[in-house]
XYZ file of C-alpha atoms in Angstrom:
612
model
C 179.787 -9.637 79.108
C 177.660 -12.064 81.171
C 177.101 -15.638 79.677
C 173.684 -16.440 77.791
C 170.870 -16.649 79.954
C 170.295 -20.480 80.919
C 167.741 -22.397 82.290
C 167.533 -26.022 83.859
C 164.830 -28.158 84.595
C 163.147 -26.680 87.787
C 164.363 -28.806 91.278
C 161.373 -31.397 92.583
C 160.867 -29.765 95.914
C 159.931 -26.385 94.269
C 158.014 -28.774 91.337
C 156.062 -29.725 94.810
C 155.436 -26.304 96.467
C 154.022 -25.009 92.893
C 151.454 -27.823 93.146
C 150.659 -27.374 96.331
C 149.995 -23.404 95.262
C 148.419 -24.219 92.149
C 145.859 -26.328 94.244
C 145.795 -23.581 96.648
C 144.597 -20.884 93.915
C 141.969 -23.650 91.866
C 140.141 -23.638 95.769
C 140.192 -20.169 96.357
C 139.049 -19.925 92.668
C 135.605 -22.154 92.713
C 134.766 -20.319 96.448
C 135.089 -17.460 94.503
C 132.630 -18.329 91.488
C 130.629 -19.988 94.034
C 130.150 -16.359 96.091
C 129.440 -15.540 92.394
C 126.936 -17.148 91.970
C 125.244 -16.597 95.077
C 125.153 -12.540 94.448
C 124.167 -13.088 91.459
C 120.979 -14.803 92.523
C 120.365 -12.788 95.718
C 118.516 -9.334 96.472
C 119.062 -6.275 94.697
C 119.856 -4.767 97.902
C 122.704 -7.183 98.732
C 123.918 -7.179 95.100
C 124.093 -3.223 95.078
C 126.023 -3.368 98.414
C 128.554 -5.700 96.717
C 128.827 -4.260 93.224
C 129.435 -0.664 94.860
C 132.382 -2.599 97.333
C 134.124 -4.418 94.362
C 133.864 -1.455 91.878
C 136.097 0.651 94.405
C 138.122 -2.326 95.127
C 138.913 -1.871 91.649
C 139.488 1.469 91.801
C 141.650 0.942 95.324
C 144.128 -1.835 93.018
C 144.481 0.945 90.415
C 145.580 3.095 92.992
C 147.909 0.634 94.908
C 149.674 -0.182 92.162
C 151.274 2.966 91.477
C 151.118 3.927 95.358
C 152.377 0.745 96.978
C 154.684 -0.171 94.091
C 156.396 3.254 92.768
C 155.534 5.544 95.530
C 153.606 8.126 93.467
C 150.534 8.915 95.386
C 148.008 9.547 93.026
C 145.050 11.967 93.375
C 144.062 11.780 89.786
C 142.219 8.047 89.863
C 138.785 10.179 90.294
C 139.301 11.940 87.383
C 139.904 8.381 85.520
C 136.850 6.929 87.046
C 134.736 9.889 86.248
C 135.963 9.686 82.583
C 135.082 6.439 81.962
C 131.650 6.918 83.681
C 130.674 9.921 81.500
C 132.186 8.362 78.012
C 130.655 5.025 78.757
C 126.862 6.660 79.957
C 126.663 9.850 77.015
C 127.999 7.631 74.357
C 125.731 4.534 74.980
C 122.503 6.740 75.971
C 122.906 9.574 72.990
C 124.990 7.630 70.409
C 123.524 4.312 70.850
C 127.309 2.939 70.617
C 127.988 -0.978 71.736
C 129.016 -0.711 75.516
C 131.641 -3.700 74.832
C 133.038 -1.426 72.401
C 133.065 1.356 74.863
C 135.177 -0.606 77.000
C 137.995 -1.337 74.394
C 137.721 2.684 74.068
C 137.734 3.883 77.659
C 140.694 1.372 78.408
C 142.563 3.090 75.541
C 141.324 6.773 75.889
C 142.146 6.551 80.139
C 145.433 4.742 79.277
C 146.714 7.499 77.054
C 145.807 10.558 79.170
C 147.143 8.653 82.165
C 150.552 8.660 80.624
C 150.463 11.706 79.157
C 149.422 12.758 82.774
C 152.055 10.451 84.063
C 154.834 12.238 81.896
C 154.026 15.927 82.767
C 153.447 14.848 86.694
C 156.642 12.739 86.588
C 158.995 15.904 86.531
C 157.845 16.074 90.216
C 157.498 13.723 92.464
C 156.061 13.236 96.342
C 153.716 16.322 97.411
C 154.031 17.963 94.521
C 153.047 14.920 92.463
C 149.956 14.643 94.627
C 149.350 17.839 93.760
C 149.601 17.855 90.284
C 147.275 14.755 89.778
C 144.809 16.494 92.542
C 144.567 19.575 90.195
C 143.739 17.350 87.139
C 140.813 15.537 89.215
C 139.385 19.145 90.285
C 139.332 20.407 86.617
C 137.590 17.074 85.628
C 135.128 18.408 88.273
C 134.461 21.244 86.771
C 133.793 20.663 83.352
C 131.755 18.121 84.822
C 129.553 20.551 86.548
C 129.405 23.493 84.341
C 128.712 21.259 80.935
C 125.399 20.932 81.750
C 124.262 20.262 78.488
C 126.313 17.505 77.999
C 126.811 15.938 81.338
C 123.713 17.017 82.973
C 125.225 19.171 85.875
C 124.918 18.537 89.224
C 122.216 15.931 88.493
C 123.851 13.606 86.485
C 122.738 11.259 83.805
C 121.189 8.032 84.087
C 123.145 5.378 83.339
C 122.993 2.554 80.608
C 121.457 -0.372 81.203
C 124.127 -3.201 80.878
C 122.926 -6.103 78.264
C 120.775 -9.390 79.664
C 122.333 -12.695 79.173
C 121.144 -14.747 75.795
C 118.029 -16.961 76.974
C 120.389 -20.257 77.028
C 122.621 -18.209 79.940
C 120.226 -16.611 82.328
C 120.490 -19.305 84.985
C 123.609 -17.558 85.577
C 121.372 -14.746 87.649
C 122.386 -11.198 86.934
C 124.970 -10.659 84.051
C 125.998 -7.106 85.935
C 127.217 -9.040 88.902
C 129.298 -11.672 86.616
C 130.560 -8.296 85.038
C 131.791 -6.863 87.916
C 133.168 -9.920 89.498
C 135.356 -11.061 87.272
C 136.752 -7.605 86.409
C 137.671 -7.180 90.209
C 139.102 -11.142 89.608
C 140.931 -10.014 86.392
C 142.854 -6.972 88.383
C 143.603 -9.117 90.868
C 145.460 -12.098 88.893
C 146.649 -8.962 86.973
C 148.567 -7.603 90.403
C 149.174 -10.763 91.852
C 150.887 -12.156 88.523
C 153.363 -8.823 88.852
C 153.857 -9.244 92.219
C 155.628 -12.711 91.197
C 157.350 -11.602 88.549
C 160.588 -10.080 88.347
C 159.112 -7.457 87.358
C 158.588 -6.647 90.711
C 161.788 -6.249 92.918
C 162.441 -4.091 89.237
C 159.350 -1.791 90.742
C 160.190 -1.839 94.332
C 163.841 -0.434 93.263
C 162.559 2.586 91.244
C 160.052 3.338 94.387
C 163.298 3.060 96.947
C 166.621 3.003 95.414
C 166.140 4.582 91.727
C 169.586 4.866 90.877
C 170.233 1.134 91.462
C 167.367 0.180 89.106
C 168.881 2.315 86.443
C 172.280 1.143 86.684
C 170.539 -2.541 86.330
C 169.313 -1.426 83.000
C 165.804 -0.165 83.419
C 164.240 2.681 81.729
C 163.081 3.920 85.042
C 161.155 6.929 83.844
C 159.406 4.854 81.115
C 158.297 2.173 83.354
C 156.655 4.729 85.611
C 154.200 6.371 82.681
C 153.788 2.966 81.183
C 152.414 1.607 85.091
C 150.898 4.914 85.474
C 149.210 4.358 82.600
C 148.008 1.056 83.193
C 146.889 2.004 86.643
C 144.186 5.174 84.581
C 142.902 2.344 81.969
C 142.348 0.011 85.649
C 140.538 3.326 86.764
C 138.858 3.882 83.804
C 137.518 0.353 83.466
C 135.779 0.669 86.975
C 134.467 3.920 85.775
C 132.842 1.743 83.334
C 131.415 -0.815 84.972
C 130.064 1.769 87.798
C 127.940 4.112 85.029
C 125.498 0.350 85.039
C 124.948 1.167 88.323
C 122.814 4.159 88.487
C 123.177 7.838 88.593
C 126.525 9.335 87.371
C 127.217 13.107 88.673
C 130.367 15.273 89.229
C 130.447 14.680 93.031
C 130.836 10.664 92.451
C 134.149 11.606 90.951
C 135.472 14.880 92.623
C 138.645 15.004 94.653
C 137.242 13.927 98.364
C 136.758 10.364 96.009
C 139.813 10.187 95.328
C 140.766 10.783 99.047
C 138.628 8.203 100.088
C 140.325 5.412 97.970
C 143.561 6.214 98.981
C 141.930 5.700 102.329
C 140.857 2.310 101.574
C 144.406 1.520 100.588
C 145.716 2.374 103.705
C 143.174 0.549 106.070
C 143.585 -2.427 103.870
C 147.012 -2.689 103.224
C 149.284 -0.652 100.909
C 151.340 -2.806 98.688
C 149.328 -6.160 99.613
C 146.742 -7.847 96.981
C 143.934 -8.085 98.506
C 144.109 -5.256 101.158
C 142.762 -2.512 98.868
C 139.837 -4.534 98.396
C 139.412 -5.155 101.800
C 139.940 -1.233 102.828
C 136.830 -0.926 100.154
C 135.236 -2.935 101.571
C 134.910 -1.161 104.910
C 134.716 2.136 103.425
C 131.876 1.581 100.993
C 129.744 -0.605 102.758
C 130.701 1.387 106.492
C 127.540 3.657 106.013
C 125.308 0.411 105.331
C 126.476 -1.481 107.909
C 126.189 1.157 110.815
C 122.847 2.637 110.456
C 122.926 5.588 112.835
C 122.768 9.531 112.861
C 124.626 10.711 109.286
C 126.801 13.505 111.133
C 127.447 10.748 113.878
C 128.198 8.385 110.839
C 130.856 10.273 109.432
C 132.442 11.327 112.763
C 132.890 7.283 113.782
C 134.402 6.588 110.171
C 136.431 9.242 110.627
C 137.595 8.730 113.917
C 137.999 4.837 112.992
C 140.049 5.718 109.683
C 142.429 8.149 111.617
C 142.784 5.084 114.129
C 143.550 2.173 111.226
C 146.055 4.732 109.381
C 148.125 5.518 112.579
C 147.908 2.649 114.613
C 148.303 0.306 112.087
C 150.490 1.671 109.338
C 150.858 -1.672 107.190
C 147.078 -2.176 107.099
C 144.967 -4.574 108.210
C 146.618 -7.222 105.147
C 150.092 -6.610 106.211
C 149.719 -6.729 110.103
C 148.387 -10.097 109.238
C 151.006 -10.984 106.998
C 153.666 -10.250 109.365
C 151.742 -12.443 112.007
C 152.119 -14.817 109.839
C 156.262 -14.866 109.002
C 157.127 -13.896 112.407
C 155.047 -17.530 112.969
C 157.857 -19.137 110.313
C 160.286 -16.752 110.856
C 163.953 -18.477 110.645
C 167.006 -18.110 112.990
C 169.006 -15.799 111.628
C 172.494 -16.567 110.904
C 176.193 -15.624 112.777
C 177.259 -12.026 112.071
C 180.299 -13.643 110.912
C 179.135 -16.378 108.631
C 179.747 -14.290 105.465
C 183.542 -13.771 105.867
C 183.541 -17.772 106.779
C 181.748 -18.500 103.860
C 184.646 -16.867 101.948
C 186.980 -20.142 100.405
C 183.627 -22.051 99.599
C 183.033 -18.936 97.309
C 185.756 -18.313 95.662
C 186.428 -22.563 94.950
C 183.243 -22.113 92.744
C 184.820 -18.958 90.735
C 184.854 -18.780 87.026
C 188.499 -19.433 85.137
C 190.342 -16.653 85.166
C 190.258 -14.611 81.490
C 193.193 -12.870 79.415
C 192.533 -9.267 79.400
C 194.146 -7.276 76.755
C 196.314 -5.032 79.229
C 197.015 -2.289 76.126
C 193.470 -2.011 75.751
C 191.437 1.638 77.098
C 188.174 0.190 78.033
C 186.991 3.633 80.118
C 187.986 6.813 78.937
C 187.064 10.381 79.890
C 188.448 13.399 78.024
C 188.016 16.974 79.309
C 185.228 16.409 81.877
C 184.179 19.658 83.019
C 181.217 19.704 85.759
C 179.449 21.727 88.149
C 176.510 21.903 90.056
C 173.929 25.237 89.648
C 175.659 28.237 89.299
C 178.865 27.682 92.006
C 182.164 26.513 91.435
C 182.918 24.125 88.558
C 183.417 20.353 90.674
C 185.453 18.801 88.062
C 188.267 20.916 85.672
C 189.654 19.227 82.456
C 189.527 15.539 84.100
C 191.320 13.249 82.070
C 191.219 9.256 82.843
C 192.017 5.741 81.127
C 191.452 2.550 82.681
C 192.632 -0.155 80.647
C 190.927 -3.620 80.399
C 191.193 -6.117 83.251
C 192.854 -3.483 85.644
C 191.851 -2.408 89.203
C 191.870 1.191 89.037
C 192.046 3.320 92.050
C 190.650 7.011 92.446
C 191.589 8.711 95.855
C 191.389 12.289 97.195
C 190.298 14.647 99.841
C 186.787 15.174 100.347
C 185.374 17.186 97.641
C 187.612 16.400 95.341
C 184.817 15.348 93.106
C 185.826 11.615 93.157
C 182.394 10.392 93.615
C 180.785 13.103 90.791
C 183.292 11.586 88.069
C 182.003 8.263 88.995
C 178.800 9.351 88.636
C 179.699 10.949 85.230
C 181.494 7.722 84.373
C 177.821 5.373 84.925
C 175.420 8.285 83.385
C 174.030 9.500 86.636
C 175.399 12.830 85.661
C 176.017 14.451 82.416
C 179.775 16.357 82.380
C 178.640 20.028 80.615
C 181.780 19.493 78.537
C 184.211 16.829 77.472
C 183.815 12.889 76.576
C 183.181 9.647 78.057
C 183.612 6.504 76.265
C 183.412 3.006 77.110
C 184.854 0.101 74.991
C 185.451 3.099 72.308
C 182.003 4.134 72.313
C 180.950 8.012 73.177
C 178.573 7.448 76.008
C 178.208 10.780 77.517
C 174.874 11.688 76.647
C 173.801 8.294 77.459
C 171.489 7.680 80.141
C 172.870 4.676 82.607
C 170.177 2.156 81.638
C 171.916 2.172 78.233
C 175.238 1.940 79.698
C 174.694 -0.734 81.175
C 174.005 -2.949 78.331
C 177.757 -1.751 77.540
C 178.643 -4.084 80.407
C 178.891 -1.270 82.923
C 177.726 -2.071 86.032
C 178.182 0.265 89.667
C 177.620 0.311 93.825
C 176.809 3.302 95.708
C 178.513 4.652 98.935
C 175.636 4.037 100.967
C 173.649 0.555 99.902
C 170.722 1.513 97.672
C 168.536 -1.796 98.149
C 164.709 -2.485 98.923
C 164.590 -2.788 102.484
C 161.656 -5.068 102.056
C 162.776 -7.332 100.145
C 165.469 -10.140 100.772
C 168.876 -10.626 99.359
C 168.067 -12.653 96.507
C 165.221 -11.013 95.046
C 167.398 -7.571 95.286
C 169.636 -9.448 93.423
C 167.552 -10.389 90.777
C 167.277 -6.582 89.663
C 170.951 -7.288 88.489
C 169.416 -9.485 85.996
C 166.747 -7.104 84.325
C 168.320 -6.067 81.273
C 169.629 -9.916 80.582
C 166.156 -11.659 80.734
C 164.220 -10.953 77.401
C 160.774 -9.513 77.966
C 160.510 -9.130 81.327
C 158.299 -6.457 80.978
C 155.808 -7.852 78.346
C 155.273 -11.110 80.618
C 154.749 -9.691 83.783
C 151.209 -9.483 83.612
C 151.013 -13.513 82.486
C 154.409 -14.358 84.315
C 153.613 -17.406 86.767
C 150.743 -18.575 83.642
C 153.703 -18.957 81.326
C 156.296 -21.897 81.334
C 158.765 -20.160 80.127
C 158.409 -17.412 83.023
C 158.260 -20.068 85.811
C 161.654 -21.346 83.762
C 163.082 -18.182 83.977
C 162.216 -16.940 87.119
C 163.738 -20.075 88.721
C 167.084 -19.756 86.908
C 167.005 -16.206 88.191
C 166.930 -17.190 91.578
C 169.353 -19.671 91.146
C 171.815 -17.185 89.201
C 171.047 -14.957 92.184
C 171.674 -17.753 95.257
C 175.034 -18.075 93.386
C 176.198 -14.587 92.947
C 175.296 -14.392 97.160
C 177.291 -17.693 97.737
C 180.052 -15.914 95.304
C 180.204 -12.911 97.709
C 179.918 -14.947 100.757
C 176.503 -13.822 101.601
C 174.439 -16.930 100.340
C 173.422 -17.772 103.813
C 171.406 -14.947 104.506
C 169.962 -14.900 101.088
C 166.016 -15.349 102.765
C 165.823 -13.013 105.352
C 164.969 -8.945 104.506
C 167.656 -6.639 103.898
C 165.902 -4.529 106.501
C 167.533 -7.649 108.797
C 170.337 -7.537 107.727
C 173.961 -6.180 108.979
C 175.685 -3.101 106.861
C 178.066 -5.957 106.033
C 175.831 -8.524 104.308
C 173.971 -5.161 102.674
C 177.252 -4.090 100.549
C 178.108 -7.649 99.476
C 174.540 -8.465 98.314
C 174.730 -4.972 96.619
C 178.123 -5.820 95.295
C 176.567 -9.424 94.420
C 173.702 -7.573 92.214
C 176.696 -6.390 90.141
C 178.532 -9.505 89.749
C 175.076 -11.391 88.708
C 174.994 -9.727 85.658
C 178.464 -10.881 84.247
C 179.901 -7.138 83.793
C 182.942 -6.056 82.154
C 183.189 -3.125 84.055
C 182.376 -2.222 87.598
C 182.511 1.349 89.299
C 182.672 1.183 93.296
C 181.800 4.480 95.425
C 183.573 3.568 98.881
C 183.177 -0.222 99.074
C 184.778 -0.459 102.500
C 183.084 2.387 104.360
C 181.322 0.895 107.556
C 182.980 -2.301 107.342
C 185.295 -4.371 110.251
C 188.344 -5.213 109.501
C 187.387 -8.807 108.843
C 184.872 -7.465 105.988
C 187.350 -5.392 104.633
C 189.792 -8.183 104.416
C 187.007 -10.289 102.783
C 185.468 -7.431 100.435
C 189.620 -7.436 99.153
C 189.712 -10.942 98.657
C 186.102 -10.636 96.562
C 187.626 -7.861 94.462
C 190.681 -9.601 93.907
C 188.994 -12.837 92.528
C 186.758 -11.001 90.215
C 190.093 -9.210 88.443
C 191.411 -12.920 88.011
C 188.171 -13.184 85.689
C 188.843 -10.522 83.407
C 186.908 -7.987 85.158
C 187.814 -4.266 85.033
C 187.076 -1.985 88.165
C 187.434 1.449 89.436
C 187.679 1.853 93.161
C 186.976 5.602 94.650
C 188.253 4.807 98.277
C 190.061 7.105 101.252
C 191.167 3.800 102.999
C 194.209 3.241 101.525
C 195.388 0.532 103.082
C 192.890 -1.429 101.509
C 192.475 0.253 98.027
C 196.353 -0.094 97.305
C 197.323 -3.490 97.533
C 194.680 -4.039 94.811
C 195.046 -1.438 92.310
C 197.422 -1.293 88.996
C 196.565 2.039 88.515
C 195.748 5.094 90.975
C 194.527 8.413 90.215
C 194.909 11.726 92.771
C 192.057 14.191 92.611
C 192.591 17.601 94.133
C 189.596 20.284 93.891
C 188.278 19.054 90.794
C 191.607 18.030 89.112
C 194.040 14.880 88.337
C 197.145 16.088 90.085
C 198.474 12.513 89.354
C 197.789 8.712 87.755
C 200.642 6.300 88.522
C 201.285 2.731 90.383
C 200.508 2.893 93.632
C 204.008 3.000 94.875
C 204.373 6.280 92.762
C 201.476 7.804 94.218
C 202.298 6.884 98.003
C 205.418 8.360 97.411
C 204.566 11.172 95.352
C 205.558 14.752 97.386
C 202.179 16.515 96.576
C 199.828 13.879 96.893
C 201.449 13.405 100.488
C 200.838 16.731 101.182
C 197.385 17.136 100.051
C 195.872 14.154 100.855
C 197.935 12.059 103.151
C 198.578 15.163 105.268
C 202.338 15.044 105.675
């Protein structure tokens, strides 16, 4: 199992650049309070204009956060918004309840049917997940226009008024505009404290490469109710704050709402901080600002919102953003600087352990599988890896190598027989939970976040070995011990890269990268995490020579350390050299499990798979 997670006092240079950002944020802070301020003591014409802008910009971060960092496009966040309207303005004006208190309540109340929406949506995902949270928004419509008794129809009900500031605090100006501001500050450090956590590569790989977050440890399901769920109380909250604004009624909350925000996403910037509130910005204040002929009005904000989506998919936030790194972009490195890296990388390897060669570590019994209703894909399957040893699995295509691998790591569950690992029955186990068992996998083709770079993919290696990653997130770069732990993360990562030979393109995107540095940083966010076991789905597929000579070399190091690893490979030449063990799969079956000079010169495995 990986060593305890350490951490050492943080370098000077980075003790600089978190100064230098510190300052950066304390500036941006006081103009912040200082526009504040202003509002607060201006018009009620300007101050309406504003307060309408920064509600939906709270409403557009709700949205983002599920959109731009899990993928789920969300139609629902009008239904959210109109609940915590409605609760906030009938309980207030008929009950005479606190309004503070009515916060703490709609936060909870939208929290709880956002997961519960989260979990039942969940089972789909894409369109139909659109669709399902679309449905729930139109329903909320509904009731809101046929319960005319209680939420006054299509008319609406007046708002509450929000409460004055005590006598000793009304040279402060308006107390609604404080309000309001510093919720649309509070979602903001909320977002931008995740977005420099790890918490968020962890996000970014259930969005793009789900399997690879699981087999890092995380509960991916989980994770997306509990965001989901944060993202309705975020929604709820601006419903809030919006009902002290005037007139509440059903078509302030119906589906074309909802639309609109996930407009104002896209204009501004999908996955960026700020650019949701920017894209509400435009899209609230657009009929303000251009005063002209209504029909004409919605034709040019159409026409202009068709024009922002297409042309300029990344927003208006990230087209600037990527001005900004192709300004300090960095040469990238030789193609071949990886395999040259190789000695350095291996001088800095761990001491070599003492496996216990006697001892099973992986075990399957009877695996039966198939998928649907056609032809079972693996029959009886029986397979023992001991500890420390390289263990090969070869066959024809379709021989259900890669399915047993996937039954091995809990991305499948066998409909009959057992899989244990150190002893341990694991086969109803999800992979998360395996691998806190020390099993650890790569995938055929590289599932990494194209976005981000080398390192920080790397880092998701490390989620299920840094305590309370989760829990911090929202507070991470406001806690010492996060800004500890996040830098001995990166340095754990920088070394598993240098390990694999791939440390010197450990900045750049993956989306940069070639197919050669992808599998060894995906084979380095394995090794970061100190496993005992490692399953590899066709490890050399893609690769030169030269990488494959360099990828053996890797593999071979990491079995002087104790490490235990089954290879599914068709290049033999590679896979056989390395492995103690080999095991033949034929049409769902173990034909044989020998050396691999028993297999090579085994009669039947010649014929069926080496085609002599």
């Amino acid at each position: 199992m990986a060593p305890a997670f350490d951490t050492q006092p943080v370098a000077a240079p980075r003790l600089r650049v978190g100064r230098w950002r510190a300052a950066g944020l304390a500036a941006v802070l006081i103009v912040y309070l200082a526009a504040t301020a202003y509002i607060a003591h201006t018009d009620l014409g300007l101050q309406s204009l504003v307060l309408v802008a920064a509600v939906f910009g709270i409403l557009a971060i709700s949205l983002d956060l599920v959109a731009g960092m899990l993928g789920l496009y969300s139609l629902g966040q009008g239904g959210f918004f109109g609940i915590g309207a409605y609760a906030t303005t009938i309980l207030a004006n008929d009950y005479g309840w606190n309004v503070f208190g009515l916060l703490v309540l709609v936060l909870a109340a939208t929290a709880l049917i956002g997961m519960a929406v989260g979990a039942m949506s969940l089972r789909v995902s894409g369109l139909y997940f659109a669709i399902t949270t679309f449905i729930f928004t139109l329903v909320l419509t509904v009731l809101a226009t046929d319960m005319v008794t209680v939420t006054g129809g299509l008319q609406g009900l007046l708002g509450p008024a929000f409460p004055d500031f005590p006598a000793s605090l009304e040279w402060l100006g308006t107390p609604l505009v404080w309000c309001i501001m510093l919720a649309l500050l509070a979602c903001l450090g909320l977002v931008w404290n995740i977005r420099h956590s790890p918490l968020y590569p962890i996000l970014l790989s259930i969005r793009d490469a789900e399997p690879f977050a699981e087999a890092a440890g995380a509960r991916t399901a989980a994770i997306k109710v509990g965001v989901f769920g944060v993202s309705a109380a975020m929604a709820g909250g601006a419903g809030w704050l919006f009902s002290f604004l005037g007139v509440v009624s059903p078509s302030q909350f119906d589906w074309s709402v909802s639309l609109n925000v996930l407009v104002m996403v896209l204009i501004g910037g999908i996955n960026t901080s700020i650019g949701p509130v920017v894209g509400a910005m435009f899209v609230s204040m657009f009929p303000n600002v251009v005063n002209i002929n209504p029909w004409l009005q919605e034709i040019v904000y159409g026409a202009l919102s068709i024009l922002a989506i297409t042309r300029l998919p990344d927003g208006v936030v990230g087209i600037a953003r990527r001005a900004l790194a192709r300004r300090a972009g960095e040469i990238a490195p030789a193609a071949d600087a990886a395999a040259e890296a190789l000695p350095a990388a291996l001088d800095t390897a761990a001491s070599p352990a003492s496996p216990k060669d006697s001892e099973v570590i992986v075990e399957c019994r009877g695996i039966e599988f198939g998928y649907g209703l056609g032809p079972k894909v693996l029959r009886n399957v029986d397979l023992a890896v001991r500890r420390g040893h390289i263990h090969g699995l070869i066959g024809p295509n379709g021989s259900g190598k890669s399915t047993l691998a996937n039954v091995i790591s809990g991305g499948l569950t066998p409909h009959a027989g057992e899989v244990l690992l150190k002893g341990t029955r694991v086969d109803g186990l999800p992979a998360s939970s395996r691998s806190r068992l020390g099993l650890r996998r790569t995938f055929q083709a590289a599932q990494l976040v194209k976005e981000l770079t080398p390192t920080q993919n790397v880092m998701v290696g490390l989620f299920d070995r840094v305590p309370r990653i989760i829990g911090r997130a929202p507070f991470w770069p406001m806690l010492a011990s996060g800004r500890r732990d996040l830098a001995a993360m990166q340095r754990r990562a920088g070394e598993a890269l240098s390990l694999v030979g791939a440390g010197d393109w450990a900045v750049r995107q993956v989306a940069d990268v070639p197919h050669g540095i992808e599998q060894l940083t995906q084979l380095a966010s394995v090794c970061v995490a100190g496993p005992d076991i490692i399953v590899l789905d066709e490890p050399a597929t893609g690769l030169s020579a030269k990488e494959v000579r360099h990828l053996a070399a890797i593999l071979a190091n990491l079995k002087t350390q104790g490490v235990t690893m089954i290879i599914i490979e068709h290049q033999t030449r590679f896979l056989f050299p390395l492995c103690d063990r080999v095991t033949v799969l034929n049409a769902g079956e173990v034909i044989l499990t020998g050396s691999a000079d028993e297999v090579r010169a085994d009669p039947v495995v010649r014929q069926v798979y080496l085609g002599e």
